[in-house]
Amino acid sequence: MKIIITGSLGNVAQPLAKHLVSEGHHITVISSNESKKAEIEKLGARAAIGSIADPEFLIRTFEGADAVFLMTPPNMGKENIVEHTINAGKNYAEAVKRTGIKKAVMLSSVGAGSAVENGQIKGLHHIEKLYREVETAAFVFLRAGYFYVNFFNDIPLIKNAGILGANYPGNTEIPLVHPKDIAKAAAAELLENSEGHTIKYIVSDFRPASDFAQVFGNAIEKPGLPWVEFKDDEALNGMLQAGVPDEMAELYTEMGRGLRTGIVQKDFIEHGALVKGSTRLEDFSEEFAEVFNS
């Protein structure tokens, strides 16, 4: 099959490209970074260098493909982040319609069922709605949990303050996922015949936040590492002091509030979704300890 992968060589796109190339498929990886071209080609894939903000580039790149993996970058600038995310989705939708691609897998998120109180995830909520209007292709909305690799951002907090925390209590259950599990699920969906518009979940573990501190603490030889619930303004100010741009810090604070109230997890729980990924929190803790100690 001829398959297009968006997301450059990110946490999901790179293992997805490797997997599909190893199975003999013709893979094109889209990247906005010219310096990634050689690395993409080294994987055995074709590099398409251009901007997802350019609809004509996407149309040229999508032409003749059998399927496409669609994801929007996690960082869509410092301002108007949700708007820019939605606009990228509009460009993808137009390219799928104009080129007649029959199968698309979208990397969405747990929490995309809500338009409010989910931070940057609300952009994915609106993109799912856009894709439902595309009747010429079968779409799978692959709603992923919270990426394990995001915990690497908490390493300075642990090292400097001796705590782990967020603006939700330790008994808040969080759906988690490893990017490699997403790549495996996405590969299967891209190759599967399907019709219409389908929501599927990819989650590797579903754990209370207090387990994060316990499991990571044991892995880095800091047993008893406490989980601390921050107030919303404390979480916001902490991110701002760490250099997170204002709007992104506000969106992350909102997402934490949505996790605290259960809005973000609501669609995952109500659909009775299963934990299908193979990487449990304890498995990832080995990766976390390696990065922490490096």
CSV table of N, CA and C in Angstrom, one decimal, residues 139-203:
chain,number,residue,atom,x,y,z
A,139,PHE,N,-12.9,6.9,8.1
A,139,PHE,CA,-12.1,7.5,9.2
A,139,PHE,C,-12.1,6.7,10.4
A,140,VAL,N,-10.9,6.5,11.0
A,140,VAL,CA,-10.8,6.0,12.4
A,140,VAL,C,-10.3,7.0,13.3
A,141,PHE,N,-11.0,7.4,14.3
A,141,PHE,CA,-10.5,8.4,15.3
A,141,PHE,C,-9.9,7.6,16.4
A,142,LEU,N,-8.6,7.6,16.4
A,142,LEU,CA,-7.8,6.8,17.4
A,142,LEU,C,-7.5,7.7,18.6
A,143,ARG,N,-8.4,7.6,19.6
A,143,ARG,CA,-8.3,8.4,20.8
A,143,ARG,C,-7.3,7.8,21.8
A,144,ALA,N,-6.2,8.6,22.0
A,144,ALA,CA,-5.1,8.1,22.8
A,144,ALA,C,-5.1,8.7,24.2
A,145,GLY,N,-4.5,8.0,25.1
A,145,GLY,CA,-4.4,8.4,26.5
A,145,GLY,C,-3.3,9.5,26.6
A,146,TYR,N,-3.0,9.8,27.8
A,146,TYR,CA,-1.9,10.8,28.1
A,146,TYR,C,-0.6,10.1,27.9
A,147,PHE,N,0.3,10.7,27.0
A,147,PHE,CA,1.5,10.1,26.6
A,147,PHE,C,2.5,10.0,27.8
A,148,TYR,N,3.0,8.8,28.0
A,148,TYR,CA,4.0,8.5,29.1
A,148,TYR,C,5.2,9.5,28.9
A,149,VAL,N,5.6,9.8,27.7
A,149,VAL,CA,6.8,10.6,27.6
A,149,VAL,C,6.6,12.0,28.1
A,150,ASN,N,5.4,12.4,28.3
A,150,ASN,CA,5.2,13.8,28.9
A,150,ASN,C,5.7,13.9,30.3
A,151,PHE,N,5.8,12.7,30.9
A,151,PHE,CA,6.3,12.7,32.3
A,151,PHE,C,7.8,13.2,32.4
A,152,PHE,N,8.5,13.1,31.3
A,152,PHE,CA,9.9,13.6,31.3
A,152,PHE,C,9.9,15.1,31.6
A,153,ASN,N,8.8,15.8,31.3
A,153,ASN,CA,8.8,17.2,31.7
A,153,ASN,C,8.7,17.5,33.2
A,154,ASP,N,8.4,16.4,33.9
A,154,ASP,CA,8.3,16.6,35.4
A,154,ASP,C,9.6,16.3,36.1
A,155,ILE,N,10.6,15.9,35.4
A,155,ILE,CA,11.9,15.6,36.0
A,155,ILE,C,12.5,16.8,36.8
A,156,PRO,N,12.5,18.0,36.2
A,156,PRO,CA,13.0,19.1,37.0
A,156,PRO,C,12.2,19.3,38.4
A,157,LEU,N,10.9,19.1,38.3
A,157,LEU,CA,10.1,19.2,39.6
A,157,LEU,C,10.6,18.2,40.6
A,158,ILE,N,10.8,17.0,40.2
A,158,ILE,CA,11.2,16.0,41.1
A,158,ILE,C,12.6,16.3,41.7
A,159,LYS,N,13.5,16.7,40.8
A,159,LYS,CA,14.9,17.0,41.2
A,159,LYS,C,15.0,18.2,42.1
A,160,ASN,N,14.2,19.3,41.7
A,160,ASN,CA,14.3,20.5,42.5
A,160,ASN,C,13.5,20.6,43.7
A,161,ALA,N,12.3,20.0,43.7
A,161,ALA,CA,11.4,20.1,44.8
A,161,ALA,C,11.1,18.8,45.5
A,162,GLY,N,11.5,17.7,44.9
A,162,GLY,CA,11.3,16.4,45.6
A,162,GLY,C,9.9,15.9,45.6
A,163,ILE,N,9.1,16.4,44.7
A,163,ILE,CA,7.7,16.0,44.6
A,163,ILE,C,7.3,15.8,43.2
A,164,LEU,N,6.1,15.1,43.0
A,164,LEU,CA,5.5,15.0,41.7
A,164,LEU,C,4.0,15.4,41.9
A,165,GLY,N,3.5,16.2,41.0
A,165,GLY,CA,2.1,16.6,41.2
A,165,GLY,C,1.5,17.3,40.0
A,166,ALA,N,0.2,17.7,40.1
A,166,ALA,CA,-0.5,18.4,39.1
A,166,ALA,C,-1.8,19.0,39.8
A,167,ASN,N,-2.6,19.7,39.0
A,167,ASN,CA,-3.8,20.3,39.7
A,167,ASN,C,-5.0,19.3,39.7
A,168,TYR,N,-4.7,18.1,40.1
A,168,TYR,CA,-5.7,17.1,40.4
A,168,TYR,C,-5.2,16.2,41.5
A,169,PRO,N,-6.1,15.6,42.3
A,169,PRO,CA,-5.7,14.8,43.4
A,169,PRO,C,-5.2,13.4,43.0
A,170,GLY,N,-4.5,12.7,44.0
A,170,GLY,CA,-3.9,11.5,43.7
A,170,GLY,C,-4.8,10.3,43.3
A,171,ASN,N,-6.1,10.5,43.7
A,171,ASN,CA,-7.1,9.4,43.3
A,171,ASN,C,-7.7,9.6,42.0
A,172,THR,N,-7.3,10.6,41.2
A,172,THR,CA,-7.8,10.8,39.9
A,172,THR,C,-7.2,9.8,38.9
A,173,GLU,N,-8.0,9.0,38.3
A,173,GLU,CA,-7.6,7.9,37.4
A,173,GLU,C,-7.3,8.5,36.0
A,174,ILE,N,-6.1,8.2,35.4
A,174,ILE,CA,-5.7,8.8,34.2
A,174,ILE,C,-5.4,7.7,33.2
A,175,PRO,N,-6.0,7.8,32.0
A,175,PRO,CA,-5.6,6.9,30.9
A,175,PRO,C,-4.3,7.3,30.4
A,176,LEU,N,-3.4,6.3,30.2
A,176,LEU,CA,-2.0,6.5,29.8
A,176,LEU,C,-1.7,5.7,28.6
A,177,VAL,N,-0.7,6.2,27.8
A,177,VAL,CA,-0.3,5.4,26.6
A,177,VAL,C,1.1,5.6,26.3
A,178,HIS,N,1.7,4.6,25.7
A,178,HIS,CA,3.1,4.7,25.2
A,178,HIS,C,3.0,4.9,23.7
A,179,PRO,N,3.8,5.9,23.1
A,179,PRO,CA,3.7,6.1,21.7
A,179,PRO,C,3.9,4.9,20.8
A,180,LYS,N,4.7,4.0,21.3
A,180,LYS,CA,4.9,2.7,20.5
A,180,LYS,C,3.6,1.9,20.4
A,181,ASP,N,2.8,1.9,21.4
A,181,ASP,CA,1.5,1.3,21.4
A,181,ASP,C,0.6,2.0,20.4
A,182,ILE,N,0.7,3.3,20.4
A,182,ILE,CA,-0.2,4.0,19.4
A,182,ILE,C,0.3,3.7,18.0
A,183,ALA,N,1.6,3.6,17.7
A,183,ALA,CA,2.1,3.3,16.4
A,183,ALA,C,1.6,1.9,16.0
A,184,LYS,N,1.6,0.9,16.9
A,184,LYS,CA,1.2,-0.4,16.5
A,184,LYS,C,-0.3,-0.4,16.2
A,185,ALA,N,-1.1,0.3,17.0
A,185,ALA,CA,-2.5,0.4,16.8
A,185,ALA,C,-2.8,1.1,15.4
A,186,ALA,N,-2.1,2.2,15.2
A,186,ALA,CA,-2.3,2.9,14.0
A,186,ALA,C,-2.0,2.1,12.7
A,187,ALA,N,-0.9,1.4,12.8
A,187,ALA,CA,-0.5,0.5,11.7
A,187,ALA,C,-1.6,-0.5,11.3
A,188,ALA,N,-2.2,-1.1,12.4
A,188,ALA,CA,-3.2,-2.1,12.2
A,188,ALA,C,-4.5,-1.4,11.5
A,189,GLU,N,-4.8,-0.3,12.0
A,189,GLU,CA,-6.0,0.4,11.5
A,189,GLU,C,-5.8,0.9,10.0
A,190,LEU,N,-4.6,1.3,9.7
A,190,LEU,CA,-4.4,1.8,8.3
A,190,LEU,C,-4.5,0.7,7.3
A,191,LEU,N,-4.2,-0.5,7.7
A,191,LEU,CA,-4.3,-1.7,6.8
A,191,LEU,C,-5.6,-2.4,6.8
A,192,GLU,N,-6.5,-2.0,7.7
A,192,GLU,CA,-7.7,-2.7,7.9
A,192,GLU,C,-8.8,-2.1,7.0
A,193,ASN,N,-9.6,-2.9,6.3
A,193,ASN,CA,-10.8,-2.3,5.6
A,193,ASN,C,-11.8,-1.9,6.6
A,194,SER,N,-12.4,-0.7,6.4
A,194,SER,CA,-13.4,-0.2,7.3
A,194,SER,C,-14.3,0.8,6.5
A,195,GLU,N,-15.4,1.1,7.1
A,195,GLU,CA,-16.3,2.0,6.5
A,195,GLU,C,-16.8,3.0,7.5
A,196,GLY,N,-17.3,4.2,7.0
A,196,GLY,CA,-17.8,5.2,7.9
A,196,GLY,C,-16.8,5.8,8.8
A,197,HIS,N,-17.3,6.2,10.0
A,197,HIS,CA,-16.4,7.0,10.9
A,197,HIS,C,-16.5,6.3,12.3
A,198,THR,N,-15.4,5.8,12.7
A,198,THR,CA,-15.3,4.9,13.9
A,198,THR,C,-14.4,5.5,15.0
A,199,ILE,N,-14.8,5.5,16.2
A,199,ILE,CA,-14.0,5.9,17.4
A,199,ILE,C,-13.4,4.6,18.0
A,200,LYS,N,-12.1,4.7,18.2
A,200,LYS,CA,-11.4,3.6,18.9
A,200,LYS,C,-10.4,4.2,19.9
A,201,TYR,N,-10.1,3.5,20.9
A,201,TYR,CA,-9.2,4.0,22.0
A,201,TYR,C,-7.9,3.2,22.0
A,202,ILE,N,-6.8,3.9,22.3
A,202,ILE,CA,-5.6,3.2,22.5
A,202,ILE,C,-5.0,3.7,23.8
A,203,VAL,N,-5.0,2.9,24.8
A,203,VAL,CA,-4.6,3.2,26.2
A,203,VAL,C,-3.8,2.0,26.7
